[in-house]
PDB file of C-alpha atoms in Angstrom:
ATOM      1  CA  MET A   1      -8.399  19.684  11.038  1.00 63.00           C
ATOM      2  CA  ARG A   2     -10.737  17.557   8.701  1.00 69.00           C
ATOM      3  CA  PRO A   3     -13.783  19.991   7.156  1.00 71.00           C
ATOM      4  CA  VAL A   4     -17.254  18.962   8.079  1.00 78.00           C
ATOM      5  CA  VAL A   5     -19.392  17.130   5.516  1.00 83.00           C
ATOM      6  CA  VAL A   6     -22.954  17.636   6.418  1.00 91.00           C
ATOM      7  CA  PRO A   7     -25.009  14.175   5.709  1.00 92.00           C
ATOM      8  CA  ALA A   8     -26.998  15.460   2.467  1.00 95.00           C
ATOM      9  CA  LEU A   9     -23.240  16.608   0.812  1.00 95.00           C
ATOM     10  CA  ALA A  10     -21.829  13.052   2.243  1.00 96.00           C
ATOM     11  CA  ALA A  11     -24.359  11.349   0.124  1.00 97.00           C
ATOM     12  CA  ALA A  12     -24.156  13.336  -2.976  1.00 97.00           C
ATOM     13  CA  LEU A  13     -20.176  12.976  -2.899  1.00 97.00           C
ATOM     14  CA  ALA A  14     -20.879   8.913  -2.083  1.00 98.00           C
ATOM     15  CA  ARG A  15     -23.292   8.784  -5.458  1.00 98.00           C
ATOM     16  CA  GLU A  16     -20.824  10.796  -7.288  1.00 98.00           C
ATOM     17  CA  LEU A  17     -17.628   8.572  -6.819  1.00 98.00           C
ATOM     18  CA  VAL A  18     -19.831   5.409  -7.325  1.00 98.00           C
ATOM     19  CA  ARG A  19     -21.176   6.769 -10.331  1.00 98.00           C
ATOM     20  CA  ARG A  20     -17.492   7.481 -11.604  1.00 98.00           C
ATOM     21  CA  ALA A  21     -16.073   4.484 -10.884  1.00 98.00           C
ATOM     22  CA  ASP A  22     -18.752   2.329 -12.280  1.00 98.00           C
ATOM     23  CA  GLU A  23     -18.346   4.463 -15.759  1.00 98.00           C
ATOM     24  CA  ASP A  24     -14.608   3.404 -15.458  1.00 98.00           C
ATOM     25  CA  ARG A  25     -15.669   0.038 -15.401  1.00 98.00           C
ATOM     26  CA  ARG A  26     -18.196   0.158 -17.986  1.00 98.00           C
ATOM     27  CA  VAL A  27     -15.854   2.081 -20.586  1.00 97.00           C
ATOM     28  CA  THR A  28     -12.970  -0.733 -19.383  1.00 97.00           C
ATOM     29  CA  ARG A  29     -15.231  -3.574 -20.268  1.00 96.00           C
ATOM     30  CA  ALA A  30     -16.013  -1.977 -23.593  1.00 96.00           C
ATOM     31  CA  ALA A  31     -12.741  -1.735 -24.440  1.00 96.00           C
ATOM     32  CA  HIS A  32     -11.772  -5.162 -23.446  1.00 94.00           C
ATOM     33  CA  ARG A  33     -14.934  -6.326 -25.657  1.00 95.00           C
ATOM     34  CA  SER A  34     -13.469  -3.949 -28.719  1.00 94.00           C
ATOM     35  CA  PRO A  35      -9.999  -2.787 -28.521  1.00 94.00           C
ATOM     36  CA  THR A  36     -10.024   0.265 -30.452  1.00 96.00           C
ATOM     37  CA  GLN A  37      -8.158   3.504 -30.482  1.00 97.00           C
ATOM     38  CA  VAL A  38     -11.384   5.244 -29.577  1.00 96.00           C
ATOM     39  CA  ALA A  39     -12.338   2.580 -26.593  1.00 96.00           C
ATOM     40  CA  ARG A  40      -8.984   3.191 -25.094  1.00 96.00           C
ATOM     41  CA  ARG A  41      -9.452   6.879 -25.793  1.00 97.00           C
ATOM     42  CA  ARG A  42     -12.371   6.763 -23.713  1.00 97.00           C
ATOM     43  CA  ILE A  43     -10.684   5.108 -20.808  1.00 97.00           C
ATOM     44  CA  THR A  44      -8.142   7.810 -20.595  1.00 97.00           C
ATOM     45  CA  GLU A  45     -10.179  10.445 -20.696  1.00 98.00           C
ATOM     46  CA  CYS A  46     -12.955   9.139 -18.057  1.00 98.00           C
ATOM     47  CA  ARG A  47      -9.660   8.081 -16.007  1.00 98.00           C
ATOM     48  CA  ARG A  48      -8.579  12.022 -16.114  1.00 98.00           C
ATOM     49  CA  GLY A  49     -11.941  13.545 -15.481  1.00 98.00           C
ATOM     50  CA  ASN A  50     -12.631  11.254 -12.497  1.00 98.00           C
ATOM     51  CA  ALA A  51      -9.391  11.995 -11.036  1.00 98.00           C
ATOM     52  CA  GLU A  52      -9.782  15.708 -11.742  1.00 98.00           C
ATOM     53  CA  ALA A  53     -13.065  15.248 -10.292  1.00 98.00           C
ATOM     54  CA  LEU A  54     -11.579  13.349  -7.349  1.00 98.00           C
ATOM     55  CA  LYS A  55      -8.759  15.838  -6.800  1.00 98.00           C
ATOM     56  CA  THR A  56     -11.291  18.475  -6.396  1.00 98.00           C
ATOM     57  CA  ILE A  57     -13.335  16.637  -3.582  1.00 97.00           C
ATOM     58  CA  VAL A  58      -9.943  15.882  -1.811  1.00 97.00           C
ATOM     59  CA  LYS A  59      -9.066  19.789  -1.505  1.00 97.00           C
ATOM     60  CA  ARG A  60     -12.094  20.716  -0.706  1.00 95.00           C
ATOM     61  CA  HIS A  61     -13.343  17.973   1.948  1.00 94.00           C
ATOM     62  CA  ALA A  62     -10.166  16.051   2.263  1.00 94.00           C
ATOM     63  CA  TRP A  63     -10.001  11.990   1.329  1.00 97.00           C
ATOM     64  CA  PRO A  64     -13.353  10.518   1.048  1.00 97.00           C
ATOM     65  CA  THR A  65     -13.084   8.244   4.328  1.00 97.00           C
ATOM     66  CA  ALA A  66     -15.597   5.417   4.689  1.00 96.00           C
ATOM     67  CA  ASP A  67     -16.906   7.067   8.187  1.00 95.00           C
ATOM     68  CA  VAL A  68     -18.024   9.960   6.063  1.00 96.00           C
ATOM     69  CA  VAL A  69     -19.245   8.762   2.509  1.00 97.00           C
ATOM     70  CA  GLY A  70     -19.592   5.112   3.325  1.00 97.00           C
ATOM     71  CA  ALA A  71     -17.397   1.976   2.549  1.00 96.00           C
ATOM     72  CA  PRO A  72     -18.423   1.538  -1.468  1.00 98.00           C
ATOM     73  CA  ALA A  73     -18.119   5.524  -1.997  1.00 98.00           C
ATOM     74  CA  SER A  74     -14.633   4.968  -0.419  1.00 98.00           C
ATOM     75  CA  THR A  75     -13.543   2.168  -2.363  1.00 98.00           C
ATOM     76  CA  ALA A  76     -14.245   3.764  -5.560  1.00 98.00           C
ATOM     77  CA  ALA A  77     -12.880   6.954  -4.420  1.00 98.00           C
ATOM     78  CA  LEU A  78      -9.320   4.158  -3.913  1.00 98.00           C
ATOM     79  CA  MET A  79     -10.270   2.999  -7.689  1.00 98.00           C
ATOM     80  CA  ILE A  80     -10.363   6.149  -9.271  1.00 98.00           C
ATOM     81  CA  LEU A  81      -7.267   7.285  -7.350  1.00 98.00           C
ATOM     82  CA  LEU A  82      -5.452   4.041  -8.332  1.00 98.00           C
ATOM     83  CA  HIS A  83      -6.364   4.821 -12.397  1.00 98.00           C
ATOM     84  CA  ALA A  84      -5.584   8.315 -11.912  1.00 98.00           C
ATOM     85  CA  PRO A  85      -2.983   9.376 -14.335  1.00 96.00           C
ATOM     86  CA  ASP A  86      -0.727  11.829 -11.659  1.00 96.00           C
ATOM     87  CA  LEU A  87       1.749   9.850  -9.378  1.00 97.00           C
ATOM     88  CA  GLU A  88       2.279  13.288  -7.415  1.00 98.00           C
ATOM     89  CA  PHE A  89      -1.659  13.108  -6.353  1.00 98.00           C
ATOM     90  CA  GLN A  90      -1.863   9.425  -5.642  1.00 98.00           C
ATOM     91  CA  LEU A  91       1.390   9.511  -3.401  1.00 98.00           C
ATOM     92  CA  ALA A  92      -0.721  12.604  -1.775  1.00 97.00           C
ATOM     93  CA  CYS A  93      -3.388  10.326  -1.251  1.00 98.00           C
ATOM     94  CA  ARG A  94      -1.752   7.847  -0.328  1.00 98.00           C
ATOM     95  CA  ASP A  95      -0.562   9.883   2.926  1.00 97.00           C
ATOM     96  CA  LEU A  96      -4.145  11.072   3.681  1.00 97.00           C
ATOM     97  CA  ILE A  97      -5.183   7.426   3.664  1.00 98.00           C
ATOM     98  CA  ALA A  98      -2.394   6.247   5.968  1.00 97.00           C
ATOM     99  CA  GLN A  99      -3.608   8.676   8.094  1.00 97.00           C
ATOM    100  CA  ALA A 100      -7.289   7.836   7.771  1.00 97.00           C
ATOM    101  CA  THR A 101      -6.420   3.712   8.443  1.00 97.00           C
ATOM    102  CA  ALA A 102      -4.552   4.318  11.345  1.00 96.00           C
ATOM    103  CA  ASP A 103      -7.538   6.990  12.864  1.00 95.00           C
ATOM    104  CA  GLY A 104      -9.920   3.919  11.809  1.00 95.00           C
ATOM    105  CA  ARG A 105     -11.973   5.970   9.094  1.00 96.00           C
ATOM    106  CA  CYS A 106     -10.782   4.110   6.095  1.00 95.00           C
ATOM    107  CA  PRO A 107     -10.256   0.510   5.495  1.00 96.00           C
ATOM    108  CA  ALA A 108      -6.987  -0.959   6.138  1.00 97.00           C
ATOM    109  CA  PRO A 109      -6.842  -2.597   2.772  1.00 97.00           C
ATOM    110  CA  HIS A 110      -7.006   0.760   1.036  1.00 98.00           C
ATOM    111  CA  HIS A 111      -3.795   2.124   2.387  1.00 98.00           C
ATOM    112  CA  ALA A 112      -2.310  -1.825   0.938  1.00 98.00           C
ATOM    113  CA  TYR A 113      -3.406  -1.247  -2.142  1.00 98.00           C
ATOM    114  CA  ILE A 114      -2.146   2.521  -2.994  1.00 98.00           C
ATOM    115  CA  ALA A 115       1.117   1.759  -0.838  1.00 98.00           C
ATOM    116  CA  ASP A 116       1.875  -0.728  -3.084  1.00 98.00           C
ATOM    117  CA  HIS A 117       1.010   0.837  -6.045  1.00 98.00           C
ATOM    118  CA  CYS A 118       2.756   4.054  -5.414  1.00 98.00           C
ATOM    119  CA  ALA A 119       5.994   1.817  -4.763  1.00 98.00           C
ATOM    120  CA  VAL A 120       5.797  -0.077  -8.166  1.00 98.00           C
ATOM    121  CA  GLU A 121       5.166   3.034 -10.047  1.00 97.00           C
ATOM    122  CA  LEU A 122       8.170   4.459  -7.981  1.00 98.00           C
ATOM    123  CA  GLY A 123      10.297   1.431  -9.002  1.00 97.00           C
ATOM    124  CA  GLN A 124      10.293   0.259  -5.444  1.00 98.00           C
ATOM    125  CA  PRO A 125       9.568  -3.366  -4.002  1.00 98.00           C
ATOM    126  CA  GLN A 126       5.828  -3.361  -2.664  1.00 98.00           C
ATOM    127  CA  PHE A 127       4.640  -3.949   1.064  1.00 97.00           C
ATOM    128  CA  TYR A 128       1.489  -5.991   0.471  1.00 98.00           C
ATOM    129  CA  GLY A 129       2.077  -7.932  -2.876  1.00 97.00           C
ATOM    130  CA  THR A 130      -1.235  -6.478  -4.258  1.00 97.00           C
ATOM    131  CA  ARG A 131       0.287  -5.549  -7.782  1.00 97.00           C
ATOM    132  CA  VAL A 132       0.606  -8.201 -10.224  1.00 95.00           C
ATOM    133  CA  ASP A 133       2.463  -7.856 -13.432  1.00 94.00           C
ATOM    134  CA  PRO A 134      -0.039  -8.239 -16.539  1.00 89.00           C
ATOM    135  CA  ALA A 135       2.979  -9.387 -18.636  1.00 91.00           C
ATOM    136  CA  THR A 136       4.051 -12.149 -16.139  1.00 91.00           C
ATOM    137  CA  PHE A 137       0.728 -12.775 -13.987  1.00 90.00           C
ATOM    138  CA  ARG A 138       3.289 -12.554 -11.288  1.00 93.00           C
ATOM    139  CA  PRO A 139       3.486 -10.086  -8.137  1.00 95.00           C
ATOM    140  CA  TYR A 140       5.717  -7.427  -8.723  1.00 97.00           C
ATOM    141  CA  PRO A 141       8.790  -7.501  -6.518  1.00 97.00           C
ATOM    142  CA  VAL A 142       7.653  -7.463  -2.847  1.00 98.00           C
ATOM    143  CA  ARG A 143       9.761  -6.274   0.067  1.00 97.00           C
ATOM    144  CA  GLN A 144      10.882  -8.939   2.789  1.00 97.00           C
ATOM    145  CA  PRO A 145       8.918 -11.901   1.233  1.00 96.00           C
ATOM    146  CA  ARG A 146       9.204 -14.270   4.235  1.00 97.00           C
ATOM    147  CA  THR A 147       6.685 -12.003   5.869  1.00 97.00           C
ATOM    148  CA  LEU A 148       4.133 -10.721   3.472  1.00 97.00           C
ATOM    149  CA  ASP A 149       1.327 -13.227   4.295  1.00 97.00           C
ATOM    150  CA  GLU A 150       1.747 -11.953   7.840  1.00 98.00           C
ATOM    151  CA  ARG A 151       1.607  -8.359   6.793  1.00 97.00           C
ATOM    152  CA  ARG A 152      -0.982  -9.087   4.255  1.00 98.00           C
ATOM    153  CA  GLU A 153      -3.124 -10.651   7.536  1.00 98.00           C
ATOM    154  CA  ASP A 154      -2.628  -7.669   9.251  1.00 97.00           C
ATOM    155  CA  VAL A 155      -4.462  -5.339   6.911  1.00 97.00           C
ATOM    156  CA  GLY A 156      -6.888  -7.859   6.424  1.00 97.00           C
ATOM    157  CA  LEU A 157      -6.039  -9.091   3.081  1.00 97.00           C
ATOM    158  CA  CYS A 158      -6.131 -13.181   2.304  1.00 97.00           C
ATOM    159  CA  PRO A 159      -2.559 -14.804   1.958  1.00 97.00           C
ATOM    160  CA  LEU A 160      -0.626 -14.384  -1.696  1.00 96.00           C
ATOM    161  CA  ASP A 161      -1.729 -17.871  -2.973  1.00 95.00           C
ATOM    162  CA  GLU A 162      -4.883 -17.245  -2.437  1.00 95.00           C
ATOM    163  CA  GLN A 163      -4.981 -14.181  -4.138  1.00 93.00           C
ATOM    164  CA  MET A 164      -2.812 -15.592  -7.230  1.00 93.00           C
ATOM    165  CA  ARG A 165      -5.271 -18.781  -7.140  1.00 92.00           C
ATOM    166  CA  ALA A 166      -8.398 -16.221  -7.601  1.00 90.00           C
ATOM    167  CA  LEU A 167      -7.072 -14.358  -9.838  1.00 86.00           C
ATOM    168  CA  ARG A 168      -6.222 -17.520 -12.227  1.00 84.00           C
ATOM    169  CA  LEU A 169      -9.804 -18.371 -11.638  1.00 82.00           C
ATOM    170  CA  GLY A 170     -10.868 -14.819 -13.008  1.00 73.00           C
ATOM    171  CA  GLY A 171     -12.578 -14.300  -9.400  1.00 54.00           C
TER     172      GLY A 171
END
């Protein structure tokens, strides 16, 4: 059974998740502009702190689904999760997100992104082609590539060629 989150608490959780995701983006952009050891350490510290905060939220209130905290905050939680340094936590949340997606409480692309992330981290082929190798700028290996765009369409993602074109254009 899911814990009940009162509206005021849901709003506070939403603000905190968005604030933390924004901070991650800010320190990451700063590190790209000035790639120093200090900047890399700030990213690591930010992501570690964000992951600990998200673990606390999940432990107390379950996965912050879009129906509870709103779509922007649920997406912020996903970003925090994708940057978390703890694969075991990511795997546990992947299962929570899968259930929330099946129940209609979380957008299907959220499950696609965390499922692919976990597959790549485990050395397995991904399902939806959302993870791109930064060294080659090509997707990591994909399970059953012939039906990839069908799976992507099923979860509301554009065809892989469109995603890759957007990435090349910086979008």
